[in-house]
mmCIF file of C-alpha atoms and ligand atoms in Angstrom:
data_model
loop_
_atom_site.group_PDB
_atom_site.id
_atom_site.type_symbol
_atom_site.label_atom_id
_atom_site.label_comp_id
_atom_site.label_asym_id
_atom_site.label_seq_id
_atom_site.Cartn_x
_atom_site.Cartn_y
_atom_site.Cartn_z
ATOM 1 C CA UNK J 2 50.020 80.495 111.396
ATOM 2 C CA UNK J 3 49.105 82.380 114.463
ATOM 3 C CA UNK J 4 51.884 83.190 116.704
ATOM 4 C CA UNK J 5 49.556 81.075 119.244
ATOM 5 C CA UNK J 6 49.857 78.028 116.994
ATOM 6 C CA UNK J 7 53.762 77.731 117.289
ATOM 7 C CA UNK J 8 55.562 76.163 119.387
ATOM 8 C CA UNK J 9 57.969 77.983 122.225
ATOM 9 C CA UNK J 10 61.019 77.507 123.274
ATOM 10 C CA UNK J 11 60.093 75.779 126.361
ATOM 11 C CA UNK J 12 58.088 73.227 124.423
ATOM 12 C CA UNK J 13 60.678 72.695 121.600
ATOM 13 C CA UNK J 14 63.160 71.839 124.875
ATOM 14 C CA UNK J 15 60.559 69.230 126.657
ATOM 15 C CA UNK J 16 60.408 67.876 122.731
ATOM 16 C CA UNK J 17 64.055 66.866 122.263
ATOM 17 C CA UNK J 18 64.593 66.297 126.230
ATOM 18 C CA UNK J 19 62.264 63.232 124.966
ATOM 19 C CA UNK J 20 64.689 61.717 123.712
ATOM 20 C CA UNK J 21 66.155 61.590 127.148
ATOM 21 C CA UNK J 22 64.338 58.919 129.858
ATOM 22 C CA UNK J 23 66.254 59.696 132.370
ATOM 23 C CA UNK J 24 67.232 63.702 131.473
ATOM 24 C CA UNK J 25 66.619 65.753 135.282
ATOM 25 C CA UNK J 26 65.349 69.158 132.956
ATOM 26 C CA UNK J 27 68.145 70.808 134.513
ATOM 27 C CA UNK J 28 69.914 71.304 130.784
ATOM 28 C CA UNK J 29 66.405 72.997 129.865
ATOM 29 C CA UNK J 30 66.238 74.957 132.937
ATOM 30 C CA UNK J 31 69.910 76.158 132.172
ATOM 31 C CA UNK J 32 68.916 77.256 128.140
ATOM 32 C CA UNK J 33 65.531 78.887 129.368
ATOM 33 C CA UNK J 34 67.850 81.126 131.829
ATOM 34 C CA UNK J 35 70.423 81.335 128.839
ATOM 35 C CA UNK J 36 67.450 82.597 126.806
ATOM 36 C CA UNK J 37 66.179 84.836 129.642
ATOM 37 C CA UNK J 38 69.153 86.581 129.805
ATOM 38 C CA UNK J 39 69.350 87.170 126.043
ATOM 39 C CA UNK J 40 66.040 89.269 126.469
ATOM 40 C CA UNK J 41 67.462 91.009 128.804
ATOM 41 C CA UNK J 42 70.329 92.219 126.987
ATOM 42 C CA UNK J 43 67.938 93.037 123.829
ATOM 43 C CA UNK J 44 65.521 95.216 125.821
ATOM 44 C CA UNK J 45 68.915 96.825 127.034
ATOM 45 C CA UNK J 46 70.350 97.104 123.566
ATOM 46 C CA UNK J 47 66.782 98.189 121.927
ATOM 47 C CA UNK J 48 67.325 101.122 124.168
ATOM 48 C CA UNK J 49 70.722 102.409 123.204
ATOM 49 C CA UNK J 50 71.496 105.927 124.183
ATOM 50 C CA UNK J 51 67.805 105.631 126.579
ATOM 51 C CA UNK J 52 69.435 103.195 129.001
ATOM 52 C CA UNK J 53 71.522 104.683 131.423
ATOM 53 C CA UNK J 54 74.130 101.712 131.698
ATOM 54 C CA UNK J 55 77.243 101.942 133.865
ATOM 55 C CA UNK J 56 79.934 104.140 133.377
ATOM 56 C CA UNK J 57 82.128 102.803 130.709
ATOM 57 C CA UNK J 58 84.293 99.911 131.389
ATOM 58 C CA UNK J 59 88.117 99.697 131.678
ATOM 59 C CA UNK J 60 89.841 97.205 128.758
ATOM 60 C CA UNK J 61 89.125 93.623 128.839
ATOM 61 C CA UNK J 62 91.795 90.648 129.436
ATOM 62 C CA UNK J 63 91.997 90.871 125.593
ATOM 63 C CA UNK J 64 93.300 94.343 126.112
ATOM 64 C CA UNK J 65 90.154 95.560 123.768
ATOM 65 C CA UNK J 66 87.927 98.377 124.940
ATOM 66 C CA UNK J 67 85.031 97.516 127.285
ATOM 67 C CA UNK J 68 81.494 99.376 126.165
ATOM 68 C CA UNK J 69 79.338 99.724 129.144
ATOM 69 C CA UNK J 70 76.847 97.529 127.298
ATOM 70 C CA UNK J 71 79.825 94.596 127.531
ATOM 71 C CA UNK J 72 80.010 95.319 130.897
ATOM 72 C CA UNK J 73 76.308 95.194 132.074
ATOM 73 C CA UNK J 74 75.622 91.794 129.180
ATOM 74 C CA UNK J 75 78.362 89.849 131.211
ATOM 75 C CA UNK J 76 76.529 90.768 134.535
ATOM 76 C CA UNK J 77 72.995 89.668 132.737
ATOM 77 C CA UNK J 78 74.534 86.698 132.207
ATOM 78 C CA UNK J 79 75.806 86.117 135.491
ATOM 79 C CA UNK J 80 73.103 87.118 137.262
ATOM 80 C CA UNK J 81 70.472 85.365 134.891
ATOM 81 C CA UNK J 82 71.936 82.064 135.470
ATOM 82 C CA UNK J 83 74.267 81.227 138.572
ATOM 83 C CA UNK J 84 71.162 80.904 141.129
ATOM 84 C CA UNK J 85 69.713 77.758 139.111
ATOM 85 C CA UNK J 86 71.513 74.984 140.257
ATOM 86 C CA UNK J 87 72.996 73.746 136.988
ATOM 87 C CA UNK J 88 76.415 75.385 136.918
ATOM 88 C CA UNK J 89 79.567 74.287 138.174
ATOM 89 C CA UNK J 90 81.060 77.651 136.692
ATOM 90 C CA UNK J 91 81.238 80.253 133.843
ATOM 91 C CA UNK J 92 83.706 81.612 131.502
ATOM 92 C CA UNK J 93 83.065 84.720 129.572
ATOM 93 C CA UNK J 94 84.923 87.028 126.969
ATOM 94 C CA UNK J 95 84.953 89.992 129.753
ATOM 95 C CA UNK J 96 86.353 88.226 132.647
ATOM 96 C CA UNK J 97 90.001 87.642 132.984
ATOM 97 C CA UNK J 98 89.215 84.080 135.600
ATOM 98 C CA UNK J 99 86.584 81.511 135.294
ATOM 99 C CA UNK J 100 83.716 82.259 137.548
ATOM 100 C CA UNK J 101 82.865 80.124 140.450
ATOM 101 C CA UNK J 102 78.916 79.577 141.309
ATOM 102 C CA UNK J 103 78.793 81.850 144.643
ATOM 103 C CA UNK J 104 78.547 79.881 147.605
ATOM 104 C CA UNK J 105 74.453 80.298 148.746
ATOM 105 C CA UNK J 106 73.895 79.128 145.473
ATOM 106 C CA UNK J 107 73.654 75.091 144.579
ATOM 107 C CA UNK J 108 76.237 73.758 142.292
ATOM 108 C CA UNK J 109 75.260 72.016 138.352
ATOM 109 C CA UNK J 110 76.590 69.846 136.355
ATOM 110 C CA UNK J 111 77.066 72.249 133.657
ATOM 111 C CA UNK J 112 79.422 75.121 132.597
ATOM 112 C CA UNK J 113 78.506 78.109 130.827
ATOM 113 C CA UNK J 114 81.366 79.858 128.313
ATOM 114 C CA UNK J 115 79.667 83.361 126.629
ATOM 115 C CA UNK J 116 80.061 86.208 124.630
ATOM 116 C CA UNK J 117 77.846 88.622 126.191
ATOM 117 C CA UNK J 118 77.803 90.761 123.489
ATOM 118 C CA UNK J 119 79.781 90.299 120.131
ATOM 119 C CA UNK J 120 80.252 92.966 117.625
ATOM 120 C CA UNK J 121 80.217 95.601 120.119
ATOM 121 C CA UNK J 122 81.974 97.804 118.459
ATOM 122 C CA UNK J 123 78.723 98.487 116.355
ATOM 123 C CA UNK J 124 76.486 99.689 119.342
ATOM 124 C CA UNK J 125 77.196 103.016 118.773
ATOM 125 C CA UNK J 126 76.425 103.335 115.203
ATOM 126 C CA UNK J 127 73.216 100.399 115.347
ATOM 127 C CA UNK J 128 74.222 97.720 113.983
ATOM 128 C CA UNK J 129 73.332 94.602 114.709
ATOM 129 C CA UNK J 130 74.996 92.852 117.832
ATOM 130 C CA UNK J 131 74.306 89.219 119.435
ATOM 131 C CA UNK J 132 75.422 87.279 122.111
ATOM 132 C CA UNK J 133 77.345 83.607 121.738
ATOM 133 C CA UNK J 134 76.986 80.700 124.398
ATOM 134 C CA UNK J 135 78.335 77.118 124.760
ATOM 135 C CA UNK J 136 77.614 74.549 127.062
ATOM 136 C CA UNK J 137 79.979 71.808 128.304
ATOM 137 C CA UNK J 138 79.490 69.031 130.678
ATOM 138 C CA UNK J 139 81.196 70.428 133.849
ATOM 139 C CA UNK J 140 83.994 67.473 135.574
ATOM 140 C CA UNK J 141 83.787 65.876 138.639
ATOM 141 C CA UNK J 142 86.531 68.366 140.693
ATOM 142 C CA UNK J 143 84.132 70.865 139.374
ATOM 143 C CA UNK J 144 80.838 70.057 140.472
ATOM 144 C CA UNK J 145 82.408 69.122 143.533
ATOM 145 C CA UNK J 146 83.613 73.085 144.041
ATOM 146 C CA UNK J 147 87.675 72.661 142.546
ATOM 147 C CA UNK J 148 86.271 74.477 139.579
ATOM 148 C CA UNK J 149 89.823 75.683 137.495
ATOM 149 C CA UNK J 150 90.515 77.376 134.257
ATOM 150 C CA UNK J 151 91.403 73.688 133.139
ATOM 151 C CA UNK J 152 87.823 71.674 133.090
ATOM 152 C CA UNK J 153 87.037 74.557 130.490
ATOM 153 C CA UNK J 154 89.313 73.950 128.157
ATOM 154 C CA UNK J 155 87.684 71.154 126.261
ATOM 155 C CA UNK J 156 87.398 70.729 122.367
ATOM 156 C CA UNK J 157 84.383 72.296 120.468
ATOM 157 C CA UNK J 158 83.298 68.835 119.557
ATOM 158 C CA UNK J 159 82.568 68.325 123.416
ATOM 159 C CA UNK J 160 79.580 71.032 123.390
ATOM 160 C CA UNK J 161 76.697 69.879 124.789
ATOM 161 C CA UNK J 162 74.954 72.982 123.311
ATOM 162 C CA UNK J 163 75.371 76.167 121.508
ATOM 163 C CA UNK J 164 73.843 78.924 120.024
ATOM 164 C CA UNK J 165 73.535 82.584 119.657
ATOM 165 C CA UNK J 166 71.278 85.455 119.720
ATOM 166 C CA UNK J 167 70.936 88.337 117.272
ATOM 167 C CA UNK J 168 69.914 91.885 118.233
ATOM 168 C CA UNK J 169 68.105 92.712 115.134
ATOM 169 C CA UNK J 170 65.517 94.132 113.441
ATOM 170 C CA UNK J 171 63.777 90.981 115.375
ATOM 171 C CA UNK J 172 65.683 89.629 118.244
ATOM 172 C CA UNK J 173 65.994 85.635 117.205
ATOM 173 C CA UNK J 174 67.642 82.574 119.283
ATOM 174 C CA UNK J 175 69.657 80.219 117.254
ATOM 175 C CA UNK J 176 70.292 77.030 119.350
ATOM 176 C CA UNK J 177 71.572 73.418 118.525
ATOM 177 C CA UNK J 178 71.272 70.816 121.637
ATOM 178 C CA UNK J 179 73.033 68.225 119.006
ATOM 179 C CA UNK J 180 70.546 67.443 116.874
ATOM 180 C CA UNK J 181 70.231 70.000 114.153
ATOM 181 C CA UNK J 182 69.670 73.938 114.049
ATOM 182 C CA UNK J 183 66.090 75.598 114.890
ATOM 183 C CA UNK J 184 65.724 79.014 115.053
ATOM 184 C CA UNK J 185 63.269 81.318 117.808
ATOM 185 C CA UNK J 186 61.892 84.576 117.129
ATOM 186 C CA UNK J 187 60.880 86.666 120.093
ATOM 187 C CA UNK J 188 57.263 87.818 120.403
ATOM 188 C CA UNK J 189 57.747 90.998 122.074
ATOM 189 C CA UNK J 190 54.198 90.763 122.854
ATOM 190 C CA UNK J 191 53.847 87.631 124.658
ATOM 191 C CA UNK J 192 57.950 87.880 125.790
ATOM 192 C CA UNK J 193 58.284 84.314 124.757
ATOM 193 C CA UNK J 194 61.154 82.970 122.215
ATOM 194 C CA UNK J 195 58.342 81.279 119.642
ATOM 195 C CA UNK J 196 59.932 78.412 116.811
ATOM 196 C CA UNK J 197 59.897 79.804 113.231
ATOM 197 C CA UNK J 198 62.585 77.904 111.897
ATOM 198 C CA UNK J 199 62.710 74.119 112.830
ATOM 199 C CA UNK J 200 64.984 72.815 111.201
ATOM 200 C CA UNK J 201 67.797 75.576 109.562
ATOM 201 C CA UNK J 202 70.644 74.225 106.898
ATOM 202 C CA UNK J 203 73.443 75.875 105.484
ATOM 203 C CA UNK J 204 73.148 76.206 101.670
ATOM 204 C CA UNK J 205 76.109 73.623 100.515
ATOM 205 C CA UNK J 206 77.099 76.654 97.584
ATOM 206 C CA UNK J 207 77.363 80.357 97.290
ATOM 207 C CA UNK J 208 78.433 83.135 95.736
ATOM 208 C CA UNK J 209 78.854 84.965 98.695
ATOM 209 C CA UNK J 210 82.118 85.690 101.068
ATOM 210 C CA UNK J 211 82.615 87.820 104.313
ATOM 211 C CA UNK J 212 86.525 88.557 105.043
ATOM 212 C CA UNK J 213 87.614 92.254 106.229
ATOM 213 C CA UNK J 214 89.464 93.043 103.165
ATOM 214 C CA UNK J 215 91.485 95.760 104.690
ATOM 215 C CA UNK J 216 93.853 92.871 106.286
ATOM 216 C CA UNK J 217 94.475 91.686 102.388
ATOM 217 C CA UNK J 218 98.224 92.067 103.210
ATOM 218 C CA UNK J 219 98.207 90.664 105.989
ATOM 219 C CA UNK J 220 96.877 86.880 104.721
ATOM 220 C CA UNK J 221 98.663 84.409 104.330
ATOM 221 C CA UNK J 222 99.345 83.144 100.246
ATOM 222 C CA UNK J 223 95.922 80.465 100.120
ATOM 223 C CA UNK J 224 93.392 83.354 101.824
ATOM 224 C CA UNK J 225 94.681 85.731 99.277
ATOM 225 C CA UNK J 226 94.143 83.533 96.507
ATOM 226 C CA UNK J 227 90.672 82.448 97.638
ATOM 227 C CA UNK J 228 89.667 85.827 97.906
ATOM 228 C CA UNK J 229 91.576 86.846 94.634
ATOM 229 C CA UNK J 230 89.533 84.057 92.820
ATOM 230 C CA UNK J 231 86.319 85.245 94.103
ATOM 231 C CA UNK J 232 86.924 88.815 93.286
ATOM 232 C CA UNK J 233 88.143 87.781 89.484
ATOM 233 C CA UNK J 234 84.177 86.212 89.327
ATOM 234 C CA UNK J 235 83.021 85.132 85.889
ATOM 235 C CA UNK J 236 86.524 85.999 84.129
ATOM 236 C CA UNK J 237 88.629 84.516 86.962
ATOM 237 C CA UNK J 238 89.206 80.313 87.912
ATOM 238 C CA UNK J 239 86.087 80.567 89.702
ATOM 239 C CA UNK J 240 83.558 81.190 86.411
ATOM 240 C CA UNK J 241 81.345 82.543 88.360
ATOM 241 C CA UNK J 242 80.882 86.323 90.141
ATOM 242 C CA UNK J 243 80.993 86.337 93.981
ATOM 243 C CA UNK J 244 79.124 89.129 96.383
ATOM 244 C CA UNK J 245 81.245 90.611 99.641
ATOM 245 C CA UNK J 246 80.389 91.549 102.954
ATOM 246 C CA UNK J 247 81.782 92.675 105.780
ATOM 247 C CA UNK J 248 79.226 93.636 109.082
ATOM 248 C CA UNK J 249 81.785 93.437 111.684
ATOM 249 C CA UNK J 250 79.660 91.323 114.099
ATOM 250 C CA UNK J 251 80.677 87.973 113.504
ATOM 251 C CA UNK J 252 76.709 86.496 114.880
ATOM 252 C CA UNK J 253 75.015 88.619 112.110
ATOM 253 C CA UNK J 254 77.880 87.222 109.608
ATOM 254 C CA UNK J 255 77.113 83.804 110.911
ATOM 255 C CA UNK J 256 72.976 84.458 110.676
ATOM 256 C CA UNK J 257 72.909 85.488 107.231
ATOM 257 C CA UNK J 258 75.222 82.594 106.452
ATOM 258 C CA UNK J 259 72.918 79.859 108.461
ATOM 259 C CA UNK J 260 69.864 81.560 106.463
ATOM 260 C CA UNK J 261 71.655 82.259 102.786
ATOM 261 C CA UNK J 262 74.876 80.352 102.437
ATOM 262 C CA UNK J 263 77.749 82.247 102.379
ATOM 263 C CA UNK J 264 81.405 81.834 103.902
ATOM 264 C CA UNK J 265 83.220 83.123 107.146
ATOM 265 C CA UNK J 266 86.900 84.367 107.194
ATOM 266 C CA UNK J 267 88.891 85.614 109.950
ATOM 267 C CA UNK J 268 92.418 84.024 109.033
ATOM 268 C CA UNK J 269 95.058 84.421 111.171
ATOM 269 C CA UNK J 270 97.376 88.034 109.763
ATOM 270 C CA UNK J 271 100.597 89.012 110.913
ATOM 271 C CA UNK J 272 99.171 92.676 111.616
ATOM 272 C CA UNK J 273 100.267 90.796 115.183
ATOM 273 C CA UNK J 274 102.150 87.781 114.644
ATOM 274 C CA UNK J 275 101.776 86.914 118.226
ATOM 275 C CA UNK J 276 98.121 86.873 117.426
ATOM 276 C CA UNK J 277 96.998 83.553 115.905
ATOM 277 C CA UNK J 278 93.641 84.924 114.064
ATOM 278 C CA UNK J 279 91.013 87.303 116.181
ATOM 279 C CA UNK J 280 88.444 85.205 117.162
ATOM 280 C CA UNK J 281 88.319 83.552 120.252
ATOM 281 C CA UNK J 282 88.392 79.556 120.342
ATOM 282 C CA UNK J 283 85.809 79.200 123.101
ATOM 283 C CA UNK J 284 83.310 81.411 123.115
ATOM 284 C CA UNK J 285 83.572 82.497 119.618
ATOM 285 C CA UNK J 286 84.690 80.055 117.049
ATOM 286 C CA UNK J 287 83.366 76.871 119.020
ATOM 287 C CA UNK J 288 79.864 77.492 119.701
ATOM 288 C CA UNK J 289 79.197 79.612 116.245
ATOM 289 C CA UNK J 290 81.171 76.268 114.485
ATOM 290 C CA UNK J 291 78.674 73.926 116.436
ATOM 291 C CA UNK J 292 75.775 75.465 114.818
ATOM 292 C CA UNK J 293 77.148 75.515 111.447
ATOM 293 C CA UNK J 294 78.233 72.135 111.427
ATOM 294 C CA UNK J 295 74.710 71.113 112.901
ATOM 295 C CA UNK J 296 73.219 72.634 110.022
ATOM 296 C CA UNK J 297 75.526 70.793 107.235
ATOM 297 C CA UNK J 298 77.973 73.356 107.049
ATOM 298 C CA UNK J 299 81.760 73.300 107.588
ATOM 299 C CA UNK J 300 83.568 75.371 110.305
ATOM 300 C CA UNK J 301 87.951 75.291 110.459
ATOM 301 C CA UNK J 302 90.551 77.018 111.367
ATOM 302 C CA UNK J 303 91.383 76.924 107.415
ATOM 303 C CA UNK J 304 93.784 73.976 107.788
ATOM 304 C CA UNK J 305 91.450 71.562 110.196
ATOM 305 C CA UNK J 306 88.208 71.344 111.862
ATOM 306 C CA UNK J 307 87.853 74.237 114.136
ATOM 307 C CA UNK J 308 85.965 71.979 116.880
ATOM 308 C CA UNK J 309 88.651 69.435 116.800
ATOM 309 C CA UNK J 310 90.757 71.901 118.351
ATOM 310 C CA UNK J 311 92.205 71.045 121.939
ATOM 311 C CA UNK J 312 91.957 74.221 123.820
ATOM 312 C CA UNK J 313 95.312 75.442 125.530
ATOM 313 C CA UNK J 314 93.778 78.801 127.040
ATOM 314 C CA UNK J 315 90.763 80.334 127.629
ATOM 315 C CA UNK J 316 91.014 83.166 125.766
ATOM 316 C CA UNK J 317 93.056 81.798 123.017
ATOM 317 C CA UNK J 318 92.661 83.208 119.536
ATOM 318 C CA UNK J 319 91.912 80.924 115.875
ATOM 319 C CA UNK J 320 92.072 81.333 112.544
ATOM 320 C CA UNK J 321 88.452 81.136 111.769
ATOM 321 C CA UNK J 322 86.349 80.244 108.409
ATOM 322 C CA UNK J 323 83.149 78.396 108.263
ATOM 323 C CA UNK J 324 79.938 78.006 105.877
ATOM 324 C CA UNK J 325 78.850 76.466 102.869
ATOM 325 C CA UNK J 326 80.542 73.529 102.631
ATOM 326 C CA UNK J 327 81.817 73.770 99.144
ATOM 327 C CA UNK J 328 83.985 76.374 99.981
ATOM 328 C CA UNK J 329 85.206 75.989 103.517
ATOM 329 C CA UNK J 330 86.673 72.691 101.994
ATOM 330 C CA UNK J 331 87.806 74.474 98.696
ATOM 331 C CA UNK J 332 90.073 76.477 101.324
ATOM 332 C CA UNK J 333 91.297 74.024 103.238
ATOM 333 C CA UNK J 334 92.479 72.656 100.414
ATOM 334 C CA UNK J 335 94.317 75.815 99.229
ATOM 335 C CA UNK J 336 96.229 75.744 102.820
ATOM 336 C CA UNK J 337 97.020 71.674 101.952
ATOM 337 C CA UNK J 338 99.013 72.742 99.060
ATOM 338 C CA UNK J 339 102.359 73.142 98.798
ATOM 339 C CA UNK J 340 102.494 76.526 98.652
ATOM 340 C CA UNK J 341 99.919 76.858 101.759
ATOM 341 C CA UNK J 342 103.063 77.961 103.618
ATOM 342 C CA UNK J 343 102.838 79.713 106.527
ATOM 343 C CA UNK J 344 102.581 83.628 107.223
ATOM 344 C CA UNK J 345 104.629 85.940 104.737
ATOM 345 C CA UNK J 346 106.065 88.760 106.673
ATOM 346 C CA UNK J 347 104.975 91.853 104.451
ATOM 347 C CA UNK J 348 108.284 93.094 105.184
ATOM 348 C CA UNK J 349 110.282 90.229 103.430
ATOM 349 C CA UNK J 350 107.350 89.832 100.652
ATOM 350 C CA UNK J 351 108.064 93.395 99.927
ATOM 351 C CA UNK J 352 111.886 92.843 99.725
ATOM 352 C CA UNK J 353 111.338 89.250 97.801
ATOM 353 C CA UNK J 354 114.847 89.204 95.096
ATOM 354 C CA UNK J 355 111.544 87.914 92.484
ATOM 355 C CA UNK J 356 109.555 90.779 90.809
ATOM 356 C CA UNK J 357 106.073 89.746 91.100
ATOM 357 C CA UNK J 358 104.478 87.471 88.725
HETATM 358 P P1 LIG H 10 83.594 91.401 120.025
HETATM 359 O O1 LIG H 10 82.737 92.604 119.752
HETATM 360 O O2 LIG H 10 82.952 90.416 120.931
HETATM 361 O O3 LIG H 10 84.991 91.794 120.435
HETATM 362 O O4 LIG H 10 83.741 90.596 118.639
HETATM 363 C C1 LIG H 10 83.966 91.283 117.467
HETATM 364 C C2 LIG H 10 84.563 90.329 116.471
HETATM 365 C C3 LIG H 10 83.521 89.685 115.563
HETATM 366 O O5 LIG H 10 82.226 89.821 115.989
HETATM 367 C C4 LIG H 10 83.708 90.395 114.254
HETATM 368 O O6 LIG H 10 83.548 89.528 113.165
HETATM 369 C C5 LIG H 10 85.133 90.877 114.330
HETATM 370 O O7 LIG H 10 85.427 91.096 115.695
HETATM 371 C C6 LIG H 10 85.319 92.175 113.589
HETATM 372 O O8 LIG H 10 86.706 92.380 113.545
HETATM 373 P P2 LIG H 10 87.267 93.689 112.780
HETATM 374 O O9 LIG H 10 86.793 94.861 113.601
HETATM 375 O O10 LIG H 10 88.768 93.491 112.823
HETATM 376 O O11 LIG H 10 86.711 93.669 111.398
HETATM 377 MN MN1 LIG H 11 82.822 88.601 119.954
HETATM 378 MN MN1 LIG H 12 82.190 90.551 122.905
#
C-alpha cells in the first residue's frame, strides 16, 4: 500500500469525531497541535549534538536534572498548543505550577498534562526517547479563567485521550481517543503522521518482563518473587523461560509491549521510602495505562488499577506495572496475599533473627 493510500491522522480524527453529531472539532484541532508539536521535538531530537538548544537547564520540581532538550520539548509544547482555543490550562513534568492559557489567547475546554520528553536521560547516548500526553475535560472555574492545580487532579479513568510518541528509528504516534489503540508513522516526506496500525492489542501472554533489576533489594517480597519466578524459567513455578529488558525510557518499554506483549515494572523501593514508586501518576502512569488498557492490556499500581487512582498532587509518584494481562493480574495477586506485606526495610531484612530459607 502506497503511503498515498493510507489514511492520516487528520482523517482517522474526522473518522471517530463521527461518532460525535454535535463534536465542535476543537478535540481534533487540540491532537493535530499535540501531534505538531511531537514533530517538532523529533526533528529537534533527530539532530542531537547539531541543534544548538539552550543552555542546560537547572533541576526540575522533581529535583531531577533538566537536559536542554527537556527544557526546549516543554516550550514546543507550550508554544504548539496554547494559541488554539481549546485549553483551559497545561500541566507538564518540567513545570513546578499548572500553566494558565496567556491572556491574548482564547480559553478551551480542555487541559493538556505532558511529558515533553521521557527517558531523557538516554539523549546523550541515542536511545530512544518519546513524549507522553493526556487530555482531560477542563471544569467550569477553569474555562472560566480560575484555572488551579486542583481541576487537574482527576483519575486516569477520566482521560478523554492519551497517547505517546516515540523518537525512533521511525518517529510513530500512539493515540487512544477511547475507543481502542491505532498507531501513526510519520512520513518524513510528506510531514504527515500516516495510520499503519489501526487497531493495536496487547498480546494477553508473554515471556517477556522489563523491571530495573539493580533495585532487586529494594522490592518489596511479591515483586521479588515475580521476578524470581521468571528468572527460575523452565525449572522454576513458572515452567516456562522468560526474556528481560531494561531501556530506561518507559514509552519505548511501553511500545514494544503494545506491539509484542511483555510486562512493565516500576514498583515502589525503599531506595527512598518517601518515594512511593518513580513514575509520575499524571503524566506518566495515566496516559501510558490508558493506552494499554485500550488495547486489552492491564495497567496497576501492583495492588489496584492504576487509572482508578484519585490524584492527590500533581507530581505525585506510583508504583507502576502494566501489560499482558496474564501477568499484570498474576502480580496483583502476589501483592493480595498474605505475605504481600508492605516494604521490607533492607536494614531489618538484613538483621531478620530467621536465617534465610
Ligand atoms: P523522564 O526521563 O521523563 O524523567 O522519565 C524516565 C523514567 C522512565 O522513562 C523510565 O522507565 C525510568 O525513568 C527509568 O528509571 P531508572 O533510570 O531508575 O531505570
Ligand atoms: Mn518520563
Ligand atoms: Mn521527562
Amino acid at each position: 500500500m502506497n503511503t498515498y493510500q493510507r489514511q492520516t491522522l487528520t482523517q482517522y480524527l474526522i473518522d471517530q469525531r463521527r461518532r460525535y453529531p454535535g463534536a465542535t472539532g476543537d478535540f481534533n484541532s487540540l491532537i493535530l497541535d499535540v501531534a505538531m508539536a511531537c514533530k517538532a521535538i523529533a526533528r529537534q531530537v533527530a539532530l542531537g549534538k547539531l541543534a544548538d538548544t539552550p543552555a542546560a537547564g537547572a533541576t526540575n520540581v522533581q529535583g531531577e536534572e533538566q537536559k536542554p532538550l527537556d527544557v526546549l520539548s516543554n516550550e514546543v509544547f507550550l508554544r504548539t498548543t496554547e494559541w488554539g482555543g481549546h485549553l483551559a490550562g497545561m500541566a507538564s513534568e518540567e513545570m513546578d505550577q499548572p500553566y494558565d492559557i496567556p491572556a491574548q489567547f482564547a480559553r478551551g475546554k480542555y487541559l493538556l498534562v505532558f511529558d515533553p520528553l521521557d527517558g531523557s536521560s538516554n539523549i546523550d547516548v541515542n536511545v530512544s526517547v518519546g513524549s507522553i500526553f493526556s487530555v482531560l475535560r477542563a471544569p467550569e472555574e477553569a474555562v472560566a479563567g480560575a484555572l488551579t492545580e486542583q481541576h487537574f487532579l482527576q483519575p486516569g479513568a477520566q482521560q478523554v485521550a492519551a497517547g505517546y510518541a516515540l523518537y525512533g528509528p521511525t518517529t510513530m504516534l500512539i493515540l487512544t481517543v477511547g475507543h481502542g489503540v491505532a498507531g501513526f508513522t510519520l512520513d518524513p516526506n510528506l510531514g504527515e503522521f500516516m495510520l499503519t496500525h489501526a487497531d493495536l492489542r496487547v498480546p494477553e501472554e508473554t515471556q517477556e518482563f522489563a523491571i530495573n533489576a539493580s533495585n532487586r533489594r529494594f522490592w518489596e517480597p511479591p515483586v521479588q518473587r515475580y521476578v524470581d519466578e521468571c528468572q527460575a524459567g523452565r525449572e522454576g513455578p513458572r515452567g516456562k523461560d522468560f526474556n528481560m529488558r531494561w531501556i530506561a525510557s518507559m514509552v519505548a518499554e511501553a511500545h514494544r509491549i503494545l506491539m509484542r506483549g511483555g510486562v512493565f515494572l516500576y514498583p515502589p523501593d525503599n531506595k527512598e521510602p518517601r518515594r512511593p514508586g518513580r513514575l509520575r501518576l499524571l503524566y506518566e502512569a495515566n496516559p501510558v495505562g490508558f493506552v494499554i488498557e485500550q488495547a486489552g492490556g492491564r495497567a496497576s499500581t501492583g495492588r489496584r488499577p492504576v487509572l482508578g487512582v484519585q490524584p492527590e498532587a500533581l507530581h505525585q509518584r506510583v508504583g507502576l506495572v502494566f501489560g499482558s494481562r496474564s501477568e499484570v493480574e498474576r502480580i496483583e495477586r502476589y501483592h493480595a496475599e498474605p505475605d504481600g506485606r508492605d516494604i521490607v526495610t533492607p536494614l531489618f531484612a538484613e538483621r531478620t533473627l530467621f536465617r534465610a530459607a
